[in-house]
mmCIF file of N, CA and C in Angstrom:
data_model
loop_
_atom_site.group_PDB
_atom_site.id
_atom_site.type_symbol
_atom_site.label_atom_id
_atom_site.label_comp_id
_atom_site.label_asym_id
_atom_site.label_seq_id
_atom_site.Cartn_x
_atom_site.Cartn_y
_atom_site.Cartn_z
ATOM 1 N N MET Z 1 57.264 130.139 -41.972
ATOM 2 C CA MET Z 1 56.526 128.963 -42.412
ATOM 3 C C MET Z 1 55.290 128.777 -41.538
ATOM 4 N N GLU Z 2 54.213 128.403 -42.169
ATOM 5 C CA GLU Z 2 52.942 128.198 -41.473
ATOM 6 C C GLU Z 2 52.979 126.899 -40.674
ATOM 7 N N THR Z 3 52.569 126.980 -39.419
ATOM 8 C CA THR Z 3 52.445 125.775 -38.597
ATOM 9 C C THR Z 3 50.975 125.426 -38.462
ATOM 10 N N ASP Z 4 50.690 124.203 -38.054
ATOM 11 C CA ASP Z 4 49.304 123.795 -37.848
ATOM 12 C C ASP Z 4 48.640 124.661 -36.776
ATOM 13 N N LYS Z 5 49.392 125.005 -35.748
ATOM 14 C CA LYS Z 5 48.861 125.838 -34.665
ATOM 15 C C LYS Z 5 48.513 127.233 -35.187
ATOM 16 N N PHE Z 6 49.394 127.796 -36.017
ATOM 17 C CA PHE Z 6 49.137 129.095 -36.626
ATOM 18 C C PHE Z 6 47.893 129.033 -37.509
ATOM 19 N N ALA Z 7 47.805 127.987 -38.347
ATOM 20 C CA ALA Z 7 46.663 127.821 -39.241
ATOM 21 C C ALA Z 7 45.365 127.692 -38.447
ATOM 22 N N ALA Z 8 45.404 126.887 -37.384
ATOM 23 C CA ALA Z 8 44.211 126.727 -36.545
ATOM 24 C C ALA Z 8 43.795 128.063 -35.948
ATOM 25 N N GLY Z 9 44.755 128.858 -35.524
ATOM 26 C CA GLY Z 9 44.459 130.173 -34.966
ATOM 27 C C GLY Z 9 43.817 131.098 -35.983
ATOM 28 N N LYS Z 10 44.310 131.064 -37.222
ATOM 29 C CA LYS Z 10 43.735 131.903 -38.288
ATOM 30 C C LYS Z 10 42.293 131.478 -38.595
ATOM 31 N N VAL Z 11 42.050 130.171 -38.668
ATOM 32 C CA VAL Z 11 40.696 129.665 -38.921
ATOM 33 C C VAL Z 11 39.773 130.084 -37.789
ATOM 34 N N LEU Z 12 40.192 129.847 -36.570
ATOM 35 C CA LEU Z 12 39.377 130.195 -35.407
ATOM 36 C C LEU Z 12 39.114 131.694 -35.340
ATOM 37 N N ALA Z 13 40.124 132.503 -35.604
ATOM 38 C CA ALA Z 13 39.947 133.960 -35.564
ATOM 39 C C ALA Z 13 38.916 134.426 -36.579
ATOM 40 N N LEU Z 14 38.968 133.880 -37.796
ATOM 41 C CA LEU Z 14 38.000 134.291 -38.811
ATOM 42 C C LEU Z 14 36.587 133.841 -38.434
ATOM 43 N N LEU Z 15 36.450 132.624 -37.919
ATOM 44 C CA LEU Z 15 35.126 132.143 -37.517
ATOM 45 C C LEU Z 15 34.569 132.971 -36.355
ATOM 46 N N GLN Z 16 35.415 133.331 -35.407
ATOM 47 C CA GLN Z 16 34.975 134.173 -34.284
ATOM 48 C C GLN Z 16 34.561 135.562 -34.780
ATOM 49 N N GLN Z 17 35.352 136.105 -35.693
ATOM 50 C CA GLN Z 17 35.018 137.417 -36.242
ATOM 51 C C GLN Z 17 33.690 137.359 -36.993
ATOM 52 N N ALA Z 18 33.462 136.282 -37.724
ATOM 53 C CA ALA Z 18 32.216 136.133 -38.487
ATOM 54 C C ALA Z 18 30.990 136.136 -37.578
ATOM 55 N N LYS Z 19 31.125 135.572 -36.382
ATOM 56 C CA LYS Z 19 29.995 135.539 -35.443
ATOM 57 C C LYS Z 19 29.507 136.936 -35.093
ATOM 58 N N HIS Z 20 30.375 137.941 -35.210
ATOM 59 C CA HIS Z 20 30.041 139.289 -34.776
ATOM 60 C C HIS Z 20 29.999 140.301 -35.914
ATOM 61 N N ASP Z 21 30.154 139.845 -37.140
ATOM 62 C CA ASP Z 21 30.197 140.766 -38.273
ATOM 63 C C ASP Z 21 29.203 140.320 -39.349
ATOM 64 N N PRO Z 22 28.048 140.992 -39.437
ATOM 65 C CA PRO Z 22 27.029 140.605 -40.427
ATOM 66 C C PRO Z 22 27.531 140.639 -41.868
ATOM 67 N N LYS Z 23 28.517 141.475 -42.174
ATOM 68 C CA LYS Z 23 29.047 141.520 -43.542
ATOM 69 C C LYS Z 23 29.776 140.219 -43.888
ATOM 70 N N ILE Z 24 30.491 139.679 -42.929
ATOM 71 C CA ILE Z 24 31.166 138.398 -43.182
ATOM 72 C C ILE Z 24 30.125 137.303 -43.345
ATOM 73 N N ILE Z 25 29.152 137.262 -42.446
ATOM 74 C CA ILE Z 25 28.097 136.239 -42.527
ATOM 75 C C ILE Z 25 27.421 136.277 -43.890
ATOM 76 N N LYS Z 26 27.066 137.468 -44.349
ATOM 77 C CA LYS Z 26 26.396 137.597 -45.653
ATOM 78 C C LYS Z 26 27.304 137.111 -46.787
ATOM 79 N N SER Z 27 28.589 137.400 -46.702
ATOM 80 C CA SER Z 27 29.509 137.028 -47.785
ATOM 81 C C SER Z 27 29.730 135.524 -47.876
ATOM 82 N N LEU Z 28 29.431 134.778 -46.815
ATOM 83 C CA LEU Z 28 29.675 133.333 -46.821
ATOM 84 C C LEU Z 28 28.746 132.575 -47.758
ATOM 85 N N LEU Z 29 27.765 133.270 -48.328
ATOM 86 C CA LEU Z 29 26.872 132.654 -49.321
ATOM 87 C C LEU Z 29 27.014 133.327 -50.681
ATOM 88 N N ASP Z 30 28.140 133.992 -50.902
ATOM 89 C CA ASP Z 30 28.395 134.728 -52.141
ATOM 90 C C ASP Z 30 29.531 134.025 -52.893
ATOM 91 N N HIS Z 31 29.150 133.148 -53.830
ATOM 92 C CA HIS Z 31 30.156 132.377 -54.564
ATOM 93 C C HIS Z 31 31.181 133.302 -55.211
ATOM 94 N N ASP Z 32 32.433 132.989 -55.019
ATOM 95 C CA ASP Z 32 33.595 133.704 -55.529
ATOM 96 C C ASP Z 32 33.875 135.023 -54.814
ATOM 97 N N PHE Z 33 33.221 135.243 -53.673
ATOM 98 C CA PHE Z 33 33.552 136.425 -52.878
ATOM 99 C C PHE Z 33 35.025 136.339 -52.495
ATOM 100 N N GLY Z 34 35.752 137.416 -52.706
ATOM 101 C CA GLY Z 34 37.147 137.487 -52.315
ATOM 102 C C GLY Z 34 38.121 136.821 -53.261
ATOM 103 N N ASP Z 35 37.670 136.398 -54.443
ATOM 104 C CA ASP Z 35 38.571 135.703 -55.362
ATOM 105 C C ASP Z 35 39.688 136.601 -55.872
ATOM 106 N N ASP Z 36 39.504 137.901 -55.776
ATOM 107 C CA ASP Z 36 40.516 138.852 -56.239
ATOM 108 C C ASP Z 36 41.398 139.365 -55.100
ATOM 109 N N HIS Z 37 41.350 138.680 -53.962
ATOM 110 C CA HIS Z 37 42.120 139.049 -52.763
ATOM 111 C C HIS Z 37 41.639 140.369 -52.162
ATOM 112 N N SER Z 38 40.412 140.790 -52.496
ATOM 113 C CA SER Z 38 39.878 142.033 -51.934
ATOM 114 C C SER Z 38 39.409 141.838 -50.492
ATOM 115 N N ALA Z 39 39.331 140.618 -50.053
ATOM 116 C CA ALA Z 39 38.944 140.297 -48.681
ATOM 117 C C ALA Z 39 40.002 139.346 -48.113
ATOM 118 N N ALA Z 40 39.883 139.005 -46.851
ATOM 119 C CA ALA Z 40 40.843 138.121 -46.190
ATOM 120 C C ALA Z 40 40.588 136.654 -46.514
ATOM 121 N N TYR Z 41 39.565 136.376 -47.330
ATOM 122 C CA TYR Z 41 39.179 135.001 -47.612
ATOM 123 C C TYR Z 41 38.448 134.919 -48.948
ATOM 124 N N HIS Z 42 38.308 133.695 -49.434
ATOM 125 C CA HIS Z 42 37.587 133.420 -50.684
ATOM 126 C C HIS Z 42 36.522 132.363 -50.402
ATOM 127 N N VAL Z 43 35.326 132.592 -50.916
ATOM 128 C CA VAL Z 43 34.182 131.696 -50.724
ATOM 129 C C VAL Z 43 33.859 131.025 -52.057
ATOM 130 N N SER Z 44 33.604 129.713 -52.005
ATOM 131 C CA SER Z 44 33.163 129.029 -53.220
ATOM 132 C C SER Z 44 32.222 127.885 -52.867
ATOM 133 N N LYS Z 45 31.316 127.616 -53.786
ATOM 134 C CA LYS Z 45 30.417 126.473 -53.632
ATOM 135 C C LYS Z 45 31.205 125.202 -53.943
ATOM 136 N N TRP Z 46 30.841 124.112 -53.302
ATOM 137 C CA TRP Z 46 31.369 122.806 -53.681
ATOM 138 C C TRP Z 46 30.391 122.309 -54.741
ATOM 139 N N PHE Z 47 30.668 122.620 -55.999
ATOM 140 C CA PHE Z 47 29.702 122.447 -57.075
ATOM 141 C C PHE Z 47 29.183 121.028 -57.235
ATOM 142 N N GLU Z 48 30.018 120.032 -57.062
ATOM 143 C CA GLU Z 48 29.541 118.656 -57.230
ATOM 144 C C GLU Z 48 28.369 118.382 -56.294
ATOM 145 N N PHE Z 49 28.458 118.854 -55.062
ATOM 146 C CA PHE Z 49 27.367 118.662 -54.113
ATOM 147 C C PHE Z 49 26.282 119.717 -54.278
ATOM 148 N N TRP Z 50 26.672 120.929 -54.580
ATOM 149 C CA TRP Z 50 25.705 122.005 -54.796
ATOM 150 C C TRP Z 50 24.712 121.589 -55.888
ATOM 151 N N ASN Z 51 25.224 121.038 -56.973
ATOM 152 C CA ASN Z 51 24.367 120.621 -58.091
ATOM 153 C C ASN Z 51 23.475 119.437 -57.733
ATOM 154 N N ALA Z 52 23.806 118.721 -56.655
ATOM 155 C CA ALA Z 52 22.992 117.593 -56.184
ATOM 156 C C ALA Z 52 22.043 118.012 -55.057
ATOM 157 N N GLY Z 53 21.969 119.321 -54.767
ATOM 158 C CA GLY Z 53 21.013 119.819 -53.780
ATOM 159 C C GLY Z 53 21.571 120.082 -52.391
ATOM 160 N N TYR Z 54 22.861 119.869 -52.208
ATOM 161 C CA TYR Z 54 23.486 120.142 -50.910
ATOM 162 C C TYR Z 54 23.915 121.611 -50.861
ATOM 163 N N ASN Z 55 23.842 122.200 -49.695
ATOM 164 C CA ASN Z 55 24.242 123.589 -49.510
ATOM 165 C C ASN Z 55 25.619 123.607 -48.827
ATOM 166 N N ILE Z 56 26.633 123.133 -49.571
ATOM 167 C CA ILE Z 56 27.978 123.000 -49.021
ATOM 168 C C ILE Z 56 28.921 123.988 -49.711
ATOM 169 N N TRP Z 57 29.733 124.647 -48.885
ATOM 170 C CA TRP Z 57 30.631 125.709 -49.316
ATOM 171 C C TRP Z 57 32.052 125.442 -48.847
ATOM 172 N N ARG Z 58 33.007 126.162 -49.466
ATOM 173 C CA ARG Z 58 34.416 126.091 -49.073
ATOM 174 C C ARG Z 58 34.919 127.503 -48.797
ATOM 175 N N LEU Z 59 35.752 127.609 -47.787
ATOM 176 C CA LEU Z 59 36.320 128.891 -47.396
ATOM 177 C C LEU Z 59 37.839 128.772 -47.410
ATOM 178 N N LYS Z 60 38.474 129.605 -48.219
ATOM 179 C CA LYS Z 60 39.934 129.651 -48.313
ATOM 180 C C LYS Z 60 40.371 130.960 -47.662
ATOM 181 N N ILE Z 61 41.286 130.882 -46.722
ATOM 182 C CA ILE Z 61 41.768 132.076 -46.041
ATOM 183 C C ILE Z 61 43.054 132.532 -46.724
ATOM 184 N N TRP Z 62 43.058 133.783 -47.162
ATOM 185 C CA TRP Z 62 44.221 134.335 -47.850
ATOM 186 C C TRP Z 62 45.312 134.699 -46.850
ATOM 187 N N MET Z 63 46.521 134.530 -47.300
ATOM 188 C CA MET Z 63 47.704 134.964 -46.549
ATOM 189 C C MET Z 63 48.456 135.946 -47.442
ATOM 190 N N GLU Z 64 49.092 136.887 -46.870
ATOM 191 C CA GLU Z 64 49.873 137.842 -47.660
ATOM 192 C C GLU Z 64 51.319 137.386 -47.711
ATOM 193 N N PRO Z 65 52.008 137.568 -48.789
ATOM 194 C CA PRO Z 65 51.536 138.172 -50.026
ATOM 195 C C PRO Z 65 50.962 137.118 -50.977
ATOM 196 N N LYS Z 66 49.746 137.287 -51.378
ATOM 197 C CA LYS Z 66 49.065 136.503 -52.421
ATOM 198 C C LYS Z 66 49.159 134.987 -52.279
ATOM 199 N N GLY Z 67 49.114 134.483 -51.067
ATOM 200 C CA GLY Z 67 49.105 133.046 -50.853
ATOM 201 C C GLY Z 67 47.846 132.667 -50.099
ATOM 202 N N SER Z 68 47.759 131.425 -49.698
ATOM 203 C CA SER Z 68 46.603 131.005 -48.912
ATOM 204 C C SER Z 68 47.038 130.025 -47.835
ATOM 205 N N LEU Z 69 46.219 129.937 -46.822
ATOM 206 C CA LEU Z 69 46.447 128.998 -45.736
ATOM 207 C C LEU Z 69 46.436 127.585 -46.297
ATOM 208 N N ARG Z 70 47.119 126.661 -45.642
ATOM 209 C CA ARG Z 70 47.176 125.275 -46.121
ATOM 210 C C ARG Z 70 45.880 124.517 -45.880
ATOM 211 N N TYR Z 71 44.919 125.131 -45.231
ATOM 212 C CA TYR Z 71 43.673 124.450 -44.885
ATOM 213 C C TYR Z 71 42.473 125.215 -45.423
ATOM 214 N N ARG Z 72 41.400 124.470 -45.672
ATOM 215 C CA ARG Z 72 40.136 125.043 -46.126
ATOM 216 C C ARG Z 72 39.062 124.661 -45.114
ATOM 217 N N VAL Z 73 38.098 125.539 -44.948
ATOM 218 C CA VAL Z 73 36.955 125.252 -44.090
ATOM 219 C C VAL Z 73 35.809 124.832 -45.000
ATOM 220 N N VAL Z 74 35.244 123.670 -44.740
ATOM 221 C CA VAL Z 74 34.074 123.188 -45.485
ATOM 222 C C VAL Z 74 32.881 123.370 -44.551
ATOM 223 N N TYR Z 75 31.884 124.079 -45.031
ATOM 224 C CA TYR Z 75 30.731 124.377 -44.187
ATOM 225 C C TYR Z 75 29.435 124.253 -44.966
ATOM 226 N N ALA Z 76 28.354 124.163 -44.225
ATOM 227 C CA ALA Z 76 27.019 124.079 -44.821
ATOM 228 C C ALA Z 76 26.163 125.188 -44.239
ATOM 229 N N TYR Z 77 25.146 125.559 -44.990
ATOM 230 C CA TYR Z 77 24.196 126.561 -44.526
ATOM 231 C C TYR Z 77 22.814 125.934 -44.536
ATOM 232 N N GLU Z 78 22.094 126.122 -43.442
ATOM 233 C CA GLU Z 78 20.713 125.635 -43.334
ATOM 234 C C GLU Z 78 19.786 126.845 -43.366
ATOM 235 N N PRO Z 79 19.145 127.094 -44.517
ATOM 236 C CA PRO Z 79 18.300 128.286 -44.648
ATOM 237 C C PRO Z 79 17.079 128.289 -43.722
ATOM 238 N N GLN Z 80 16.594 127.117 -43.337
ATOM 239 C CA GLN Z 80 15.410 127.076 -42.468
ATOM 240 C C GLN Z 80 15.714 127.637 -41.082
ATOM 241 N N THR Z 81 16.938 127.456 -40.606
ATOM 242 C CA THR Z 81 17.309 127.948 -39.271
ATOM 243 C C THR Z 81 18.295 129.111 -39.333
ATOM 244 N N LEU Z 82 18.733 129.462 -40.547
ATOM 245 C CA LEU Z 82 19.718 130.527 -40.765
ATOM 246 C C LEU Z 82 21.035 130.232 -40.052
ATOM 247 N N GLN Z 83 21.404 128.947 -39.996
ATOM 248 C CA GLN Z 83 22.618 128.546 -39.293
ATOM 249 C C GLN Z 83 23.670 128.012 -40.256
ATOM 250 N N TYR Z 84 24.914 128.318 -39.907
ATOM 251 C CA TYR Z 84 26.073 127.774 -40.597
ATOM 252 C C TYR Z 84 26.638 126.647 -39.743
ATOM 253 N N HIS Z 85 27.145 125.616 -40.400
ATOM 254 C CA HIS Z 85 27.737 124.476 -39.706
ATOM 255 C C HIS Z 85 29.090 124.168 -40.332
ATOM 256 N N VAL Z 86 30.151 124.211 -39.546
ATOM 257 C CA VAL Z 86 31.455 123.798 -40.034
ATOM 258 C C VAL Z 86 31.444 122.273 -40.062
ATOM 259 N N LEU Z 87 31.662 121.722 -41.246
ATOM 260 C CA LEU Z 87 31.637 120.271 -41.427
ATOM 261 C C LEU Z 87 33.028 119.666 -41.364
ATOM 262 N N ALA Z 88 34.038 120.442 -41.759
ATOM 263 C CA ALA Z 88 35.412 119.934 -41.749
ATOM 264 C C ALA Z 88 36.385 121.073 -41.995
ATOM 265 N N VAL Z 89 37.595 120.851 -41.564
ATOM 266 C CA VAL Z 89 38.736 121.675 -41.957
ATOM 267 C C VAL Z 89 39.669 120.701 -42.653
ATOM 268 N N VAL Z 90 39.921 120.954 -43.938
ATOM 269 C CA VAL Z 90 40.686 120.008 -44.751
ATOM 270 C C VAL Z 90 41.960 120.658 -45.282
ATOM 271 N N HIS Z 91 42.960 119.839 -45.540
ATOM 272 C CA HIS Z 91 44.194 120.331 -46.130
ATOM 273 C C HIS Z 91 43.908 120.795 -47.553
ATOM 274 N N ARG Z 92 44.616 121.804 -47.996
ATOM 275 C CA ARG Z 92 44.364 122.334 -49.340
ATOM 276 C C ARG Z 92 44.629 121.316 -50.438
ATOM 277 N N ASP Z 93 45.371 120.249 -50.146
ATOM 278 C CA ASP Z 93 45.617 119.199 -51.133
ATOM 279 C C ASP Z 93 44.456 118.206 -51.249
ATOM 280 N N PHE Z 94 43.459 118.321 -50.380
ATOM 281 C CA PHE Z 94 42.280 117.458 -50.457
ATOM 282 C C PHE Z 94 41.652 117.635 -51.840
ATOM 283 N N ASP Z 95 41.318 116.544 -52.504
ATOM 284 C CA ASP Z 95 40.886 116.627 -53.903
ATOM 285 C C ASP Z 95 39.370 116.723 -54.114
ATOM 286 N N TYR Z 96 38.587 116.696 -53.049
ATOM 287 C CA TYR Z 96 37.133 116.872 -53.126
ATOM 288 C C TYR Z 96 36.449 115.798 -53.978
ATOM 289 N N LYS Z 97 37.048 114.637 -54.098
ATOM 290 C CA LYS Z 97 36.421 113.540 -54.845
ATOM 291 C C LYS Z 97 35.240 112.990 -54.067
ATOM 292 N N ARG Z 98 34.186 112.615 -54.780
ATOM 293 C CA ARG Z 98 32.941 112.157 -54.172
ATOM 294 C C ARG Z 98 33.122 110.897 -53.317
ATOM 295 N N ASP Z 99 34.074 110.033 -53.677
ATOM 296 C CA ASP Z 99 34.245 108.777 -52.954
ATOM 297 C C ASP Z 99 35.381 108.811 -51.929
ATOM 298 N N HIS Z 100 35.946 109.981 -51.680
ATOM 299 C CA HIS Z 100 37.040 110.119 -50.719
ATOM 300 C C HIS Z 100 36.515 109.931 -49.294
ATOM 301 N N GLU Z 101 37.340 109.351 -48.420
ATOM 302 C CA GLU Z 101 36.955 109.105 -47.028
ATOM 303 C C GLU Z 101 36.522 110.395 -46.320
ATOM 304 N N ILE Z 102 37.240 111.478 -46.550
ATOM 305 C CA ILE Z 102 36.872 112.758 -45.917
ATOM 306 C C ILE Z 102 35.542 113.261 -46.467
ATOM 307 N N THR Z 103 35.331 113.108 -47.755
ATOM 308 C CA THR Z 103 34.054 113.509 -48.349
ATOM 309 C C THR Z 103 32.913 112.717 -47.719
ATOM 310 N N ASN Z 104 33.117 111.442 -47.501
ATOM 311 C CA ASN Z 104 32.084 110.621 -46.862
ATOM 312 C C ASN Z 104 31.786 111.104 -45.446
ATOM 313 N N ARG Z 105 32.836 111.501 -44.709
ATOM 314 C CA ARG Z 105 32.612 112.035 -43.356
ATOM 315 C C ARG Z 105 31.865 113.366 -43.404
ATOM 316 N N ILE Z 106 32.173 114.203 -44.399
ATOM 317 C CA ILE Z 106 31.482 115.484 -44.547
ATOM 318 C C ILE Z 106 30.010 115.237 -44.857
ATOM 319 N N ARG Z 107 29.733 114.313 -45.773
ATOM 320 C CA ARG Z 107 28.346 113.989 -46.132
ATOM 321 C C ARG Z 107 27.601 113.432 -44.918
ATOM 322 N N LYS Z 108 28.249 112.584 -44.139
ATOM 323 C CA LYS Z 108 27.623 112.031 -42.938
ATOM 324 C C LYS Z 108 27.299 113.143 -41.937
ATOM 325 N N ALA Z 109 28.225 114.069 -41.737
ATOM 326 C CA ALA Z 109 27.975 115.193 -40.820
ATOM 327 C C ALA Z 109 26.789 116.012 -41.308
ATOM 328 N N TYR Z 110 26.690 116.225 -42.608
ATOM 329 C CA TYR Z 110 25.576 116.972 -43.204
ATOM 330 C C TYR Z 110 24.249 116.272 -42.868
ATOM 331 N N TYR Z 111 24.207 114.961 -43.095
ATOM 332 C CA TYR Z 111 22.990 114.187 -42.786
ATOM 333 C C TYR Z 111 22.689 114.182 -41.286
ATOM 334 N N ASP Z 112 23.732 113.950 -40.483
ATOM 335 C CA ASP Z 112 23.540 113.877 -39.022
ATOM 336 C C ASP Z 112 22.994 115.185 -38.463
ATOM 337 N N LEU Z 113 23.384 116.304 -39.065
ATOM 338 C CA LEU Z 113 22.881 117.604 -38.618
ATOM 339 C C LEU Z 113 21.472 117.900 -39.137
ATOM 340 N N GLY Z 114 20.987 117.074 -40.041
ATOM 341 C CA GLY Z 114 19.641 117.253 -40.573
ATOM 342 C C GLY Z 114 19.497 118.445 -41.506
ATOM 343 N N ILE Z 115 20.573 118.824 -42.163
ATOM 344 C CA ILE Z 115 20.540 119.968 -43.074
ATOM 345 C C ILE Z 115 19.774 119.580 -44.331
ATOM 346 N N THR Z 116 18.955 120.484 -44.786
ATOM 347 C CA THR Z 116 18.068 120.257 -45.926
ATOM 348 C C THR Z 116 18.848 119.987 -47.211
ATOM 349 N N ILE Z 117 18.353 119.015 -47.983
ATOM 350 C CA ILE Z 117 18.839 118.782 -49.344
ATOM 351 C C ILE Z 117 17.718 119.251 -50.259
ATOM 352 N N HIS Z 118 18.050 120.136 -51.171
ATOM 353 C CA HIS Z 118 17.024 120.757 -52.038
ATOM 354 C C HIS Z 118 16.828 119.969 -53.302
#
């Protein structure tokens, strides 16, 4: 059974690996990358915000066999500085509703970081 400590370790390991692997960095802006379990993770746009001009993405880490971690990484990309920003790590049951308290915190972090809205 997955523990919070195990999940945190998996998230941290993938983020650390991404810092040193240009292929992972490039894939973090490829909607639906890994949806077929061909990679250790799946990337998707948060469409409600994407369509409103925000550059916000979700990262699901796959677990074998054919499952996923209980947590998702919500991140933003700032093209002007070529930087990624982790905005939150949320439970997979998070519903991504626009008026949810966690969504409001994610939006605030996006604004506080000064990330461009297109």
